[in-house]
Amino acid sequence: MKKYLKIILPILLVVIGIVAWYGYSEYNRGHEDVSKQKADITINAPDLTKAFSEDEDAANALYLDKAIAVSGTIKSVDKDESGNYTIQLAGESELSNVSCQMDERHNNEAANLHTGEKITVKGTCTGVLMDVVLIRCAVDK
């Protein structure tokens, strides 16, 4: 029995170490920079909000979890208490907009934007709450 423990115990410790290292590295892995991705879909903000207001299920099938380049007019640029920016692009109506939560690597781009400017923002669509939501966004140049 002691002979088996001398063989199995070191192997078991190595396996546990490898699993722990893998779990730690996956947990701390950052997101891919969306500005370096090619957009799956290019659309303007009013058309995107209209698609979600007309048929949310169909819009989810088309846009959910995809890299989208959205063009539109800036309705507002907001900075939260942790220093992250959210850009609101005007949608088809006053009540429906595209909310673009900037990737922290691209906050400096958002800091220089102003209401009324026309821009294109690239991000990942997560669906609709009151507004269509894009996360990890970057200003597309």
XYZ file of C-alpha atoms in Angstrom:
141
model
C 0.000 0.000 0.000
C 2.812 2.439 0.838
C 4.391 1.698 -2.521
C 1.217 2.814 -4.338
C 0.973 5.974 -2.231
C 4.536 6.926 -3.172
C 3.571 6.687 -6.833
C 0.004 8.003 -6.807
C 0.415 10.919 -4.373
C 2.992 12.867 -6.463
C 0.974 12.272 -9.638
C -2.195 13.441 -7.901
C -0.461 16.592 -6.621
C 0.830 17.413 -10.113
C -2.656 16.960 -11.608
C -4.215 19.162 -8.907
C -1.552 21.813 -9.553
C -2.215 21.796 -13.300
C -5.984 22.061 -12.800
C -5.537 24.922 -10.306
C -3.192 26.794 -12.668
C -5.628 26.376 -15.594
C -8.593 27.550 -13.523
C -6.685 30.602 -12.290
C -5.508 31.567 -15.787
C -9.013 31.204 -17.276
C -10.567 33.216 -14.446
C -8.124 36.083 -15.004
C -8.146 36.026 -18.810
C -9.227 39.357 -20.282
C -11.790 39.907 -23.005
C -10.763 40.199 -26.621
C -10.509 43.802 -27.799
C -13.583 44.313 -30.001
C -11.868 47.132 -31.902
C -9.566 44.511 -33.449
C -12.465 42.266 -34.510
C -14.278 42.509 -37.809
C -17.910 43.484 -37.250
C -20.364 40.679 -37.998
C -23.097 43.228 -38.754
C -23.115 46.936 -39.628
C -26.333 48.845 -38.925
C -27.513 52.308 -37.895
C -28.973 52.953 -34.437
C -32.579 53.709 -35.512
C -32.774 50.480 -37.544
C -31.336 48.446 -34.649
C -33.808 49.816 -32.105
C -36.658 49.359 -34.590
C -35.707 45.699 -35.119
C -35.878 45.045 -31.370
C -39.137 46.963 -30.886
C -40.885 45.157 -33.764
C -39.778 41.569 -33.005
C -37.433 41.039 -30.063
C -37.042 37.283 -30.634
C -36.052 37.716 -34.287
C -33.677 40.563 -33.378
C -32.077 38.437 -30.648
C -31.495 35.669 -33.199
C -29.796 38.157 -35.539
C -27.774 40.335 -33.165
C -27.304 38.671 -29.761
C -23.654 37.962 -28.823
C -22.367 39.275 -32.152
C -19.854 42.048 -32.851
C -21.923 44.902 -34.256
C -20.863 48.245 -35.732
C -23.631 50.764 -34.976
C -23.697 54.232 -36.540
C -25.695 57.048 -35.067
C -25.933 60.427 -33.418
C -24.713 60.770 -29.845
C -27.575 61.547 -27.488
C -25.410 61.574 -24.344
C -21.995 60.614 -22.985
C -22.026 59.578 -19.325
C -19.222 58.664 -16.943
C -19.980 56.466 -13.921
C -18.327 56.589 -10.490
C -15.704 54.014 -11.505
C -14.636 56.090 -14.521
C -16.287 54.001 -17.249
C -18.172 55.696 -20.071
C -21.543 54.894 -21.614
C -22.545 56.470 -24.911
C -26.228 56.722 -25.812
C -26.947 56.714 -29.551
C -30.332 58.096 -30.620
C -32.726 55.370 -31.734
C -35.927 55.414 -33.770
C -37.897 57.139 -31.000
C -37.197 59.302 -27.978
C -37.617 56.313 -25.645
C -35.461 53.764 -27.490
C -31.719 54.247 -27.780
C -28.571 52.179 -28.153
C -26.581 52.100 -24.908
C -22.883 51.526 -25.637
C -20.869 50.605 -22.541
C -17.269 51.383 -23.422
C -14.450 48.912 -22.880
C -12.157 50.394 -20.220
C -9.278 50.294 -22.746
C -11.242 52.784 -24.885
C -12.521 55.220 -22.238
C -10.143 57.924 -23.492
C -11.907 57.838 -26.888
C -15.291 58.380 -25.234
C -14.002 61.254 -23.103
C -13.490 63.356 -26.240
C -16.982 62.824 -27.691
C -19.847 65.323 -27.551
C -23.621 65.259 -27.889
C -24.782 65.612 -31.497
C -21.697 64.044 -33.107
C -22.184 61.246 -35.621
C -20.036 58.201 -34.836
C -19.774 54.460 -35.337
C -19.337 52.293 -32.254
C -18.366 48.639 -32.348
C -19.420 46.324 -29.510
C -21.088 43.057 -28.527
C -24.892 43.077 -28.387
C -26.391 41.657 -25.183
C -30.040 42.311 -26.021
C -32.554 44.908 -24.965
C -33.691 46.253 -21.613
C -35.201 49.692 -22.170
C -32.419 50.380 -24.684
C -30.478 48.026 -26.941
C -27.281 47.267 -24.995
C -23.786 46.898 -26.454
C -20.906 46.008 -24.131
C -17.103 46.229 -24.427
C -17.458 48.980 -27.037
C -14.871 50.979 -28.937
C -15.259 53.913 -31.298
C -14.817 52.509 -34.815
C -12.472 54.524 -36.973
